[in-house]
GROMACS .gro file of C-alpha atoms in nm:
model
  451
    1MET     CA    1  -0.406  -2.494  -0.751
    2LEU     CA    2  -0.577  -2.193  -0.906
    3GLY     CA    3  -0.319  -1.930  -1.000
    4LEU     CA    4  -0.441  -1.581  -0.916
    5ALA     CA    5  -0.479  -1.398  -1.243
    6CYS     CA    6  -0.215  -1.132  -1.243
    7LEU     CA    7   0.014  -0.898  -1.418
    8THR     CA    8   0.090  -0.779  -1.064
    9MET     CA    9   0.408  -0.579  -1.024
   10VAL     CA   10   0.380  -0.413  -1.359
   11LEU     CA   11   0.375  -0.037  -1.329
   12SER     CA   12   0.016  -0.022  -1.209
   13LEU     CA   13   0.032  -0.335  -0.996
   14SER     CA   14  -0.229  -0.460  -1.240
   15VAL     CA   15  -0.404  -0.794  -1.245
   16ALA     CA   16  -0.478  -0.988  -1.561
   17SER     CA   17  -0.484  -1.354  -1.655
   18SER     CA   18  -0.206  -1.595  -1.568
   19THR     CA   19  -0.220  -1.706  -1.932
   20ALA     CA   20  -0.149  -1.352  -2.044
   21GLU     CA   21   0.129  -1.327  -1.790
   22ALA     CA   22   0.301  -1.632  -1.934
   23GLY     CA   23   0.243  -1.523  -2.292
   24LEU     CA   24   0.383  -1.177  -2.231
   25GLY     CA   25   0.679  -1.302  -2.033
   26LEU     CA   26   0.577  -1.108  -1.723
   27GLY     CA   27   0.660  -1.376  -1.472
   28GLN     CA   28   0.974  -1.183  -1.376
   29THR     CA   29   0.823  -0.837  -1.404
   30SER     CA   30   1.011  -0.600  -1.177
   31ALA     CA   31   0.812  -0.278  -1.183
   32VAL     CA   32   0.591  -0.166  -0.896
   33GLY     CA   33   0.390   0.153  -0.904
   34GLY     CA   34   0.642   0.320  -1.133
   35VAL     CA   35   0.932   0.184  -0.927
   36MET     CA   36   1.160  -0.079  -1.079
   37ILE     CA   37   1.270  -0.355  -0.840
   38ASP     CA   38   1.493  -0.647  -0.934
   39PRO     CA   39   1.638  -0.937  -0.729
   40GLU     CA   40   1.984  -0.778  -0.735
   41GLY     CA   41   1.855  -0.487  -0.528
   42ASN     CA   42   1.848  -0.222  -0.799
   43VAL     CA   43   1.557   0.010  -0.733
   44ARG     CA   44   1.484   0.307  -0.956
   45ALA     CA   45   1.206   0.498  -1.126
   46ALA     CA   46   1.066   0.343  -1.441
   47THR     CA   47   1.154   0.533  -1.757
   48PRO     CA   48   0.878   0.676  -1.981
   49ALA     CA   49   0.960   0.406  -2.239
   50GLU     CA   50   0.926   0.132  -1.975
   51GLN     CA   51   0.596   0.280  -1.858
   52LYS     CA   52   0.464   0.286  -2.213
   53GLU     CA   53   0.571  -0.072  -2.278
   54MET     CA   54   0.412  -0.201  -1.961
   55ALA     CA   55   0.093  -0.001  -2.023
   56GLU     CA   56   0.059  -0.173  -2.361
   57MET     CA   57   0.099  -0.512  -2.193
   58VAL     CA   58  -0.163  -0.427  -1.934
   59ARG     CA   59  -0.412  -0.307  -2.197
   60ALA     CA   60  -0.363  -0.628  -2.392
   61ALA     CA   61  -0.435  -0.839  -2.085
   62VAL     CA   62  -0.702  -0.642  -1.893
   63GLN     CA   63  -1.058  -0.633  -2.023
   64GLY     CA   64  -1.285  -0.341  -1.942
   65PRO     CA   65  -1.612  -0.421  -1.761
   66ASN     CA   66  -1.949  -0.432  -1.937
   67GLY     CA   67  -2.313  -0.397  -1.841
   68GLU     CA   68  -2.406  -0.329  -1.480
   69LEU     CA   69  -2.046  -0.386  -1.371
   70ALA     CA   70  -1.946  -0.077  -1.570
   71GLN     CA   71  -2.190   0.149  -1.384
   72PRO     CA   72  -2.072   0.348  -1.082
   73THR     CA   73  -2.248   0.283  -0.753
   74ASP     CA   74  -2.217   0.389  -0.391
   75LYS     CA   75  -2.312   0.043  -0.261
   76ARG     CA   76  -2.166  -0.252  -0.443
   77VAL     CA   77  -2.207  -0.566  -0.236
   78ILE     CA   78  -1.967  -0.862  -0.246
   79SER     CA   79  -2.076  -1.195  -0.103
   80LEU     CA   80  -1.768  -1.374   0.030
   81ALA     CA   81  -1.956  -1.705   0.029
   82ARG     CA   82  -2.049  -1.672  -0.338
   83LEU     CA   83  -1.706  -1.537  -0.432
   84GLN     CA   84  -1.549  -1.848  -0.283
   85GLU     CA   85  -1.795  -2.066  -0.475
   86GLU     CA   86  -1.692  -1.886  -0.793
   87LEU     CA   87  -1.325  -1.948  -0.718
   88ARG     CA   88  -1.392  -2.316  -0.645
   89GLU     CA   89  -1.577  -2.354  -0.976
   90MET     CA   90  -1.290  -2.190  -1.165
   91HIS     CA   91  -1.049  -2.431  -0.999
   92GLU     CA   92  -1.260  -2.738  -1.074
   93THR     CA   93  -1.314  -2.646  -1.440
   94GLY     CA   94  -0.953  -2.545  -1.496
   95GLY     CA   95  -1.051  -2.187  -1.576
   96ARG     CA   96  -0.860  -1.873  -1.492
   97ILE     CA   97  -0.957  -1.603  -1.246
   98ASP     CA   98  -1.116  -1.337  -1.462
   99ASP     CA   99  -1.078  -0.962  -1.426
  100GLU     CA  100  -1.418  -0.934  -1.258
  101ALA     CA  101  -1.292  -1.139  -0.964
  102ALA     CA  102  -0.932  -1.017  -0.975
  103PHE     CA  103  -1.049  -0.654  -0.946
  104LEU     CA  104  -1.320  -0.739  -0.688
  105ALA     CA  105  -1.601  -0.611  -0.913
  106GLY     CA  106  -1.443  -0.266  -0.938
  107MET     CA  107  -1.464  -0.199  -0.564
  108GLN     CA  108  -1.288   0.123  -0.467
  109ARG     CA  109  -1.317   0.086  -0.092
  110ILE     CA  110  -1.480  -0.137   0.170
  111GLU     CA  111  -1.695   0.081   0.394
  112TYR     CA  112  -1.913  -0.184   0.561
  113VAL     CA  113  -1.884  -0.547   0.669
  114VAL     CA  114  -2.225  -0.710   0.719
  115VAL     CA  115  -2.291  -1.040   0.897
  116ASP     CA  116  -2.559  -1.236   0.705
  117LYS     CA  117  -2.649  -1.521   0.941
  118GLU     CA  118  -2.951  -1.624   0.733
  119ASN     CA  119  -2.728  -1.716   0.439
  120ASN     CA  120  -2.411  -1.807   0.632
  121ASP     CA  121  -2.235  -1.522   0.460
  122LEU     CA  122  -2.025  -1.211   0.510
  123LEU     CA  123  -2.092  -0.914   0.285
  124LEU     CA  124  -1.848  -0.637   0.191
  125VAL     CA  125  -2.008  -0.309   0.089
  126GLY     CA  126  -1.858   0.000  -0.069
  127PRO     CA  127  -1.836   0.228  -0.373
  128ALA     CA  128  -1.738   0.077  -0.707
  129GLU     CA  129  -1.695   0.183  -1.067
  130ALA     CA  130  -1.563   0.072  -1.403
  131TRP     CA  131  -1.188   0.041  -1.437
  132GLU     CA  132  -0.955   0.156  -1.712
  133VAL     CA  133  -0.583   0.153  -1.790
  134ARG     CA  134  -0.407   0.488  -1.763
  135ALA     CA  135  -0.134   0.599  -2.001
  136ASP     CA  136   0.129   0.495  -1.747
  137GLY     CA  137  -0.024   0.148  -1.706
  138ALA     CA  138  -0.211   0.211  -1.379
  139VAL     CA  139  -0.553   0.043  -1.354
  140VAL     CA  140  -0.789   0.291  -1.192
  141GLY     CA  141  -1.154   0.379  -1.162
  142LYS     CA  142  -1.293   0.581  -1.452
  143GLN     CA  143  -1.473   0.831  -1.230
  144THR     CA  144  -1.241   0.881  -0.933
  145GLY     CA  145  -0.906   0.781  -1.079
  146GLY     CA  146  -0.835   0.567  -0.773
  147SER     CA  147  -0.671   0.223  -0.790
  148VAL     CA  148  -0.919  -0.063  -0.754
  149LEU     CA  149  -0.903  -0.321  -0.476
  150ARG     CA  150  -0.743  -0.656  -0.566
  151LEU     CA  151  -0.835  -1.014  -0.484
  152ASP     CA  152  -0.464  -1.097  -0.453
  153ASP     CA  153  -0.426  -0.843  -0.171
  154LEU     CA  154  -0.746  -0.958   0.003
  155VAL     CA  155  -0.617  -1.317   0.010
  156THR     CA  156  -0.277  -1.202   0.140
  157ALA     CA  157  -0.447  -0.988   0.406
  158PHE     CA  158  -0.644  -1.286   0.536
  159ARG     CA  159  -0.335  -1.508   0.533
  160SER     CA  160  -0.129  -1.246   0.717
  161VAL     CA  161  -0.352  -1.185   1.019
  162GLU     CA  162  -0.188  -1.438   1.252
  163GLU     CA  163   0.165  -1.356   1.133
  164ALA     CA  164   0.095  -0.987   1.191
  165ARG     CA  165  -0.040  -1.069   1.537
  166ARG     CA  166   0.286  -1.248   1.626
  167ASP     CA  167   0.503  -0.972   1.480
  168GLY     CA  168   0.314  -0.682   1.636
  169GLY     CA  169   0.166  -0.564   1.306
  170ILE     CA  170   0.279  -0.533   0.945
  171ARG     CA  171   0.592  -0.323   0.897
  172CYS     CA  172   0.825  -0.223   0.618
  173SER     CA  173   1.136  -0.007   0.635
  174ILE     CA  174   1.435   0.073   0.418
  175GLU     CA  175   1.727   0.137   0.651
  176PRO     CA  176   2.094   0.235   0.621
  177THR     CA  177   2.340   0.012   0.806
  178ALA     CA  178   2.541   0.124   1.108
  179GLU     CA  179   2.861   0.057   0.909
  180GLY     CA  180   2.733   0.280   0.631
  181ARG     CA  181   2.660   0.563   0.869
  182GLN     CA  182   3.011   0.530   1.013
  183ARG     CA  183   3.172   0.538   0.668
  184LEU     CA  184   2.968   0.843   0.577
  185ARG     CA  185   3.069   1.019   0.896
  186GLY     CA  186   3.435   0.950   0.815
  187PHE     CA  187   3.388   1.072   0.459
  188LEU     CA  188   3.229   1.399   0.570
  189LYS     CA  189   3.505   1.470   0.824
  190ASN     CA  190   3.747   1.515   0.536
  191VAL     CA  191   3.518   1.738   0.330
  192LYS     CA  192   3.612   2.104   0.315
  193LEU     CA  193   3.381   2.316   0.104
  194ARG     CA  194   3.506   2.646  -0.030
  195PRO     CA  195   3.278   2.949   0.017
  196GLY     CA  196   2.996   2.935  -0.239
  197GLN     CA  197   3.090   2.586  -0.358
  198ASN     CA  198   2.791   2.362  -0.448
  199PRO     CA  199   2.811   2.038  -0.244
  200ALA     CA  200   2.619   1.843  -0.510
  201PHE     CA  201   2.945   1.710  -0.662
  202LEU     CA  202   3.006   1.515  -0.339
  203GLU     CA  203   2.682   1.315  -0.347
  204ALA     CA  204   2.815   1.026  -0.557
  205GLY     CA  205   3.099   0.969  -0.310
  206MET     CA  206   2.864   1.009  -0.017
  207ARG     CA  207   2.626   0.746  -0.152
  208GLU     CA  208   2.916   0.509  -0.212
  209ALA     CA  209   3.031   0.557   0.147
  210PHE     CA  210   2.676   0.510   0.274
  211GLY     CA  211   2.646   0.174   0.098
  212PRO     CA  212   2.338  -0.047   0.048
  213GLN     CA  213   2.023   0.007   0.249
  214MET     CA  214   1.848  -0.291   0.402
  215ILE     CA  215   1.482  -0.379   0.340
  216LYS     CA  216   1.307  -0.503   0.652
  217LEU     CA  217   0.960  -0.659   0.643
  218ALA     CA  218   0.747  -0.813   0.917
  219GLY     CA  219   0.394  -0.945   0.947
  220VAL     CA  220   0.337  -1.031   0.581
  221ALA     CA  221   0.482  -1.274   0.325
  222THR     CA  222   0.790  -1.108   0.178
  223ASP     CA  223   0.726  -1.253  -0.170
  224SER     CA  224   0.373  -1.111  -0.196
  225ARG     CA  225   0.238  -0.827  -0.406
  226PHE     CA  226   0.124  -0.675  -0.075
  227ALA     CA  227   0.486  -0.659   0.051
  228ARG     CA  228   0.616  -0.509  -0.272
  229THR     CA  229   0.348  -0.240  -0.252
  230LEU     CA  230   0.481  -0.143   0.092
  231VAL     CA  231   0.839  -0.123  -0.036
  232ALA     CA  232   0.745   0.074  -0.347
  233ALA     CA  233   0.531   0.324  -0.153
  234ASP     CA  234   0.807   0.375   0.105
  235PHE     CA  235   1.062   0.425  -0.174
  236GLU     CA  236   0.843   0.675  -0.357
  237MET     CA  237   0.766   0.873  -0.041
  238LYS     CA  238   1.138   0.913   0.024
  239ARG     CA  239   1.203   1.018  -0.335
  240ILE     CA  240   0.945   1.295  -0.307
  241ALA     CA  241   1.066   1.407   0.037
  242MET     CA  242   1.429   1.418  -0.076
  243ALA     CA  243   1.369   1.585  -0.414
  244LEU     CA  244   1.487   1.275  -0.603
  245THR     CA  245   1.171   1.311  -0.809
  246GLU     CA  246   0.950   1.611  -0.868
  247SER     CA  247   0.643   1.627  -0.647
  248PRO     CA  248   0.333   1.569  -0.863
  249VAL     CA  249   0.107   1.767  -0.628
  250LYS     CA  250   0.084   2.142  -0.595
  251GLY     CA  251   0.147   2.249  -0.238
  252LEU     CA  252   0.363   1.947  -0.152
  253PRO     CA  253   0.726   2.056  -0.191
  254SER     CA  254   1.016   1.831  -0.103
  255TYR     CA  255   1.158   1.843   0.249
  256LEU     CA  256   1.486   1.959   0.095
  257GLN     CA  257   1.311   2.262  -0.053
  258MET     CA  258   1.159   2.343   0.286
  259ALA     CA  259   1.492   2.292   0.467
  260LYS     CA  260   1.704   2.499   0.230
  261ASN     CA  261   1.926   2.744   0.417
  262LYS     CA  262   1.793   2.622   0.753
  263ARG     CA  263   2.017   2.521   1.041
  264GLN     CA  264   2.105   2.149   1.018
  265SER     CA  265   2.271   1.905   1.257
  266SER     CA  266   2.482   1.611   1.143
  267ALA     CA  267   2.382   1.417   1.455
  268GLN     CA  268   2.015   1.414   1.356
  269SER     CA  269   1.828   1.270   1.062
  270PRO     CA  270   1.454   1.303   0.996
  271ARG     CA  271   1.260   0.981   0.951
  272TRP     CA  272   0.913   0.961   0.795
  273TRP     CA  273   0.679   0.667   0.779
  274MET     CA  274   0.322   0.608   0.668
  275ALA     CA  275   0.074   0.462   0.915
  276CYS     CA  276  -0.297   0.385   0.943
  277ASP     CA  277  -0.536   0.678   0.985
  278TYR     CA  278  -0.892   0.557   1.054
  279ASP     CA  279  -1.188   0.674   1.257
  280PRO     CA  280  -1.306   0.444   1.537
  281VAL     CA  281  -1.467   0.133   1.386
  282ALA     CA  282  -1.844   0.167   1.426
  283ARG     CA  283  -2.077  -0.126   1.498
  284ASP     CA  284  -2.449  -0.169   1.553
  285ALA     CA  285  -2.582  -0.298   1.885
  286ASP     CA  286  -2.558  -0.669   1.801
  287GLY     CA  287  -2.240  -0.655   1.593
  288THR     CA  288  -2.393  -0.748   1.257
  289VAL     CA  289  -2.306  -0.424   1.073
  290TRP     CA  290  -1.959  -0.272   1.096
  291MET     CA  291  -1.841   0.054   0.938
  292ILE     CA  292  -1.480   0.142   0.848
  293SER     CA  293  -1.407   0.506   0.768
  294GLY     CA  294  -1.130   0.765   0.763
  295GLN     CA  295  -0.860   0.871   0.519
  296GLY     CA  296  -0.668   0.550   0.580
  297VAL     CA  297  -0.310   0.681   0.562
  298LYS     CA  298  -0.115   0.949   0.745
  299THR     CA  299   0.254   1.041   0.751
  300LEU     CA  300   0.446   1.055   1.078
  301THR     CA  301   0.797   1.165   1.167
  302GLU     CA  302   1.059   1.164   1.440
  303GLU     CA  303   1.429   1.238   1.462
  304ASP     CA  304   1.691   0.964   1.444
  305ILE     CA  305   1.988   1.040   1.670
  306VAL     CA  306   2.302   0.900   1.508
  307ALA     CA  307   2.580   0.793   1.748
  308ALA     CA  308   2.953   0.784   1.667
  309ASP     CA  309   2.939   0.407   1.600
  310GLY     CA  310   2.663   0.453   1.344
  311SER     CA  311   2.387   0.317   1.567
  312VAL     CA  312   2.057   0.502   1.580
  313ALA     CA  313   1.824   0.584   1.865
  314SER     CA  314   1.519   0.804   1.899
  315ASP     CA  315   1.365   0.979   2.195
  316GLY     CA  316   1.045   1.066   2.010
  317ARG     CA  317   1.145   1.421   1.927
  318GLN     CA  318   1.004   1.575   1.611
  319ASP     CA  319   1.183   1.837   1.408
  320PRO     CA  320   0.927   2.112   1.340
  321LEU     CA  321   1.020   2.133   0.973
  322ALA     CA  322   1.005   1.754   0.923
  323LEU     CA  323   0.670   1.754   1.104
  324LYS     CA  324   0.541   2.026   0.874
  325TRP     CA  325   0.639   1.815   0.571
  326ALA     CA  326   0.470   1.506   0.720
  327ASN     CA  327   0.149   1.699   0.791
  328THR     CA  328   0.151   1.844   0.442
  329MET     CA  329   0.181   1.498   0.287
  330THR     CA  330  -0.109   1.379   0.502
  331GLU     CA  331  -0.322   1.675   0.393
  332LYS     CA  332  -0.236   1.618   0.027
  333PHE     CA  333  -0.256   1.238   0.039
  334ASN     CA  334  -0.572   1.196  -0.170
  335ASP     CA  335  -0.432   1.418  -0.447
  336LEU     CA  336  -0.099   1.236  -0.426
  337ALA     CA  337  -0.271   0.896  -0.451
  338LYS     CA  338  -0.437   0.999  -0.777
  339ALA     CA  339  -0.112   1.128  -0.923
  340ARG     CA  340   0.096   0.831  -0.800
  341PRO     CA  341  -0.129   0.520  -0.782
  342VAL     CA  342   0.119   0.333  -0.562
  343PHE     CA  343  -0.003   0.543  -0.267
  344ARG     CA  344  -0.364   0.448  -0.336
  345ASP     CA  345  -0.250   0.086  -0.360
  346LEU     CA  346  -0.095   0.134  -0.016
  347ARG     CA  347  -0.426   0.257   0.125
  348ASN     CA  348  -0.601  -0.037  -0.040
  349VAL     CA  349  -0.380  -0.294   0.131
  350MET     CA  350  -0.428  -0.110   0.462
  351ASP     CA  351  -0.807  -0.122   0.413
  352LEU     CA  352  -0.797  -0.494   0.335
  353SER     CA  353  -0.574  -0.563   0.632
  354VAL     CA  354  -0.824  -0.387   0.860
  355VAL     CA  355  -1.115  -0.583   0.707
  356ALA     CA  356  -0.939  -0.920   0.739
  357THR     CA  357  -0.834  -0.840   1.096
  358LEU     CA  358  -1.185  -0.725   1.190
  359ILE     CA  359  -1.341  -1.047   1.059
  360THR     CA  360  -1.082  -1.261   1.236
  361GLN     CA  361  -1.057  -1.068   1.563
  362GLU     CA  362  -1.434  -1.039   1.610
  363ASN     CA  363  -1.499  -1.398   1.489
  364LEU     CA  364  -1.744  -1.269   1.229
  365ASP     CA  365  -1.691  -1.579   1.014
  366GLN     CA  366  -1.793  -1.805   1.303
  367ILE     CA  367  -2.088  -1.584   1.393
  368SER     CA  368  -2.217  -1.587   1.034
  369GLY     CA  369  -2.138  -1.956   0.981
  370ILE     CA  370  -1.917  -1.901   0.674
  371ASP     CA  371  -1.609  -2.114   0.604
  372LEU     CA  372  -1.337  -1.882   0.470
  373SER     CA  373  -1.092  -2.159   0.382
  374VAL     CA  374  -1.061  -2.048   0.017
  375LEU     CA  375  -0.968  -1.688   0.096
  376ARG     CA  376  -0.756  -1.788   0.393
  377GLY     CA  377  -0.570  -2.034   0.174
  378THR     CA  378  -0.611  -2.337   0.398
  379ASP     CA  379  -0.748  -2.542   0.107
  380SER     CA  380  -0.478  -2.426  -0.140
  381LEU     CA  381  -0.727  -2.340  -0.414
  382VAL     CA  382  -0.590  -1.990  -0.472
  383GLU     CA  383  -0.223  -1.923  -0.530
  384THR     CA  384  -0.119  -1.561  -0.494
  385ALA     CA  385   0.148  -1.406  -0.712
  386SER     CA  386   0.501  -1.466  -0.584
  387PHE     CA  387   0.799  -1.239  -0.642
  388GLU     CA  388   1.156  -1.238  -0.521
  389LEU     CA  389   1.208  -0.931  -0.308
  390PRO     CA  390   1.563  -0.798  -0.269
  391LYS     CA  391   1.698  -0.781   0.085
  392SER     CA  392   1.891  -0.463   0.014
  393LEU     CA  393   1.900  -0.187  -0.243
  394SER     CA  394   2.128   0.082  -0.369
  395PRO     CA  395   2.125   0.388  -0.141
  396GLN     CA  396   1.849   0.640  -0.203
  397CYS     CA  397   1.928   0.938   0.012
  398SER     CA  398   1.979   1.311   0.000
  399PHE     CA  399   2.217   1.537   0.187
  400ILE     CA  400   2.159   1.887   0.314
  401HIS     CA  401   2.455   2.109   0.395
  402GLY     CA  402   2.318   2.359   0.643
  403ARG     CA  403   2.469   2.626   0.859
  404ALA     CA  404   2.559   2.374   1.132
  405GLY     CA  405   2.667   2.076   0.925
  406TRP     CA  406   2.530   1.793   0.714
  407THR     CA  407   2.193   1.625   0.756
  408VAL     CA  408   2.135   1.291   0.584
  409THR     CA  409   1.777   1.189   0.504
  410ALA     CA  410   1.750   0.822   0.420
  411SER     CA  411   1.510   0.638   0.650
  412GLY     CA  412   1.141   0.570   0.614
  413GLY     CA  413   0.881   0.299   0.631
  414VAL     CA  414   0.523   0.179   0.653
  415SER     CA  415   0.340   0.058   0.964
  416ILE     CA  416   0.001  -0.119   0.959
  417ASN     CA  417  -0.140  -0.180   1.306
  418ALA     CA  418  -0.478  -0.321   1.205
  419PHE     CA  419  -0.536  -0.467   1.551
  420GLY     CA  420  -0.517  -0.121   1.705
  421ILE     CA  421  -0.771   0.006   1.452
  422VAL     CA  422  -1.013  -0.282   1.517
  423ASP     CA  423  -0.983  -0.246   1.895
  424ASN     CA  424  -1.093   0.119   1.875
  425GLN     CA  425  -1.470   0.073   1.847
  426VAL     CA  426  -1.784   0.281   1.898
  427GLU     CA  427  -2.146   0.166   1.896
  428GLN     CA  428  -2.387   0.322   1.647
  429PRO     CA  429  -2.724   0.142   1.664
  430GLU     CA  430  -2.852   0.330   1.359
  431LEU     CA  431  -2.610   0.145   1.130
  432LYS     CA  432  -2.855  -0.142   1.091
  433THR     CA  433  -3.105   0.086   0.918
  434LEU     CA  434  -2.847   0.287   0.722
  435VAL     CA  435  -2.697  -0.003   0.525
  436SER     CA  436  -2.918  -0.182   0.273
  437VAL     CA  437  -2.765  -0.488   0.109
  438LYS     CA  438  -3.085  -0.612  -0.055
  439LYS     CA  439  -3.029  -0.725  -0.412
  440ALA     CA  440  -3.175  -0.498  -0.677
  441ASP     CA  441  -3.238  -0.799  -0.902
  442ASP     CA  442  -3.244  -1.178  -0.885
  443ALA     CA  443  -2.911  -1.234  -1.060
  444ASP     CA  444  -2.730  -1.537  -0.915
  445ARG     CA  445  -2.380  -1.391  -0.888
  446TRP     CA  446  -2.128  -1.306  -0.620
  447TRP     CA  447  -2.173  -0.928  -0.642
  448TRP     CA  448  -2.466  -0.693  -0.684
  449ASP     CA  449  -2.558  -0.328  -0.626
  450GLY     CA  450  -2.752  -0.259  -0.309
  451GLU     CA  451  -3.065  -0.049  -0.311
   0.00000   0.00000   0.00000
């Protein structure tokens, strides 16, 4: 079995060689996008020293691209048939998956999927550029600063399509327990603040009463890099919303800053989650050229209504202030994704999930005549990185003492409904003439730059 070359789960979710991983002792690496995760459920921000150490490891393992691969382009083309041949050859010769394949030739986004019946192939087309390692260990494009797409995530996306279909999509959430909510309610009943007293001194006791929060995942393998990206992005969104970390983007304050001195209700708790945000999928008349566009990620919100027994229900209501914060995060998402690469990694896995679902749902592999057994994992040639994901974590929550009581903000999540995106289609006959995938040279490789 060919181990997917990876230093995945280091601070940048980087990919390098499996040999380097073993040599550097990164098999149990617990950092994701600046968020430390260990099997015991401890989740926290990585320290500057940890970031520096991991960045040095990434630099030692990741090689920068050379030649044409190092040049930016608006139309890099990836042949899935040739990529699979490359992976088969690596497996047969005992070689490792190199950075060129692990980083999908520097692809930043997949904008088009092209059916190539003549060559029994499927082509992925999109902008690409050289990659580099940032000071914090993130591997990003030199020009745009965006995280590159990963082979590991593409393989997981293909393998997750049917599981996601059964589970109603891919979902991640970090949730308090009903028992924890009850304990917190009891704790707060006995709290009497004196006029002008800062309630911050109570937070340690409130977190202890709240207890561990549960990680819930559906539609994707829980031990995958893909799943850990969802958890880390959810965690980081909550930290920004609840002022547990400083917002790195001007114009995106924390929700706590926005809610200061506003009227709060202890029976309600704002919930935010990140979901897909795509334009209708465009196709030409005969379904050989498909276009995927849109920002990719948006933030949504609704109010959780907490009952006396700690259970939670929602009637779809949105607190205006929580909605304002969600809309602001959506507006600032691209800036946020550059400052915190874990959010760009989240958009990348959403993009790949949409691509894998499109190919599967529309039978594009059968139409083109390509056998995707390598990427789908049915022949066991490619082994994705595997990590133990904790089932619970220490509480990460903030508390607002408003004029009408306490509001606890602790819930969040990620939702990827790729089937809904793929089902929303429009026909654009002109696509066939807009997308050129002709090779600019005669190089016999699995990627090239279109004319």
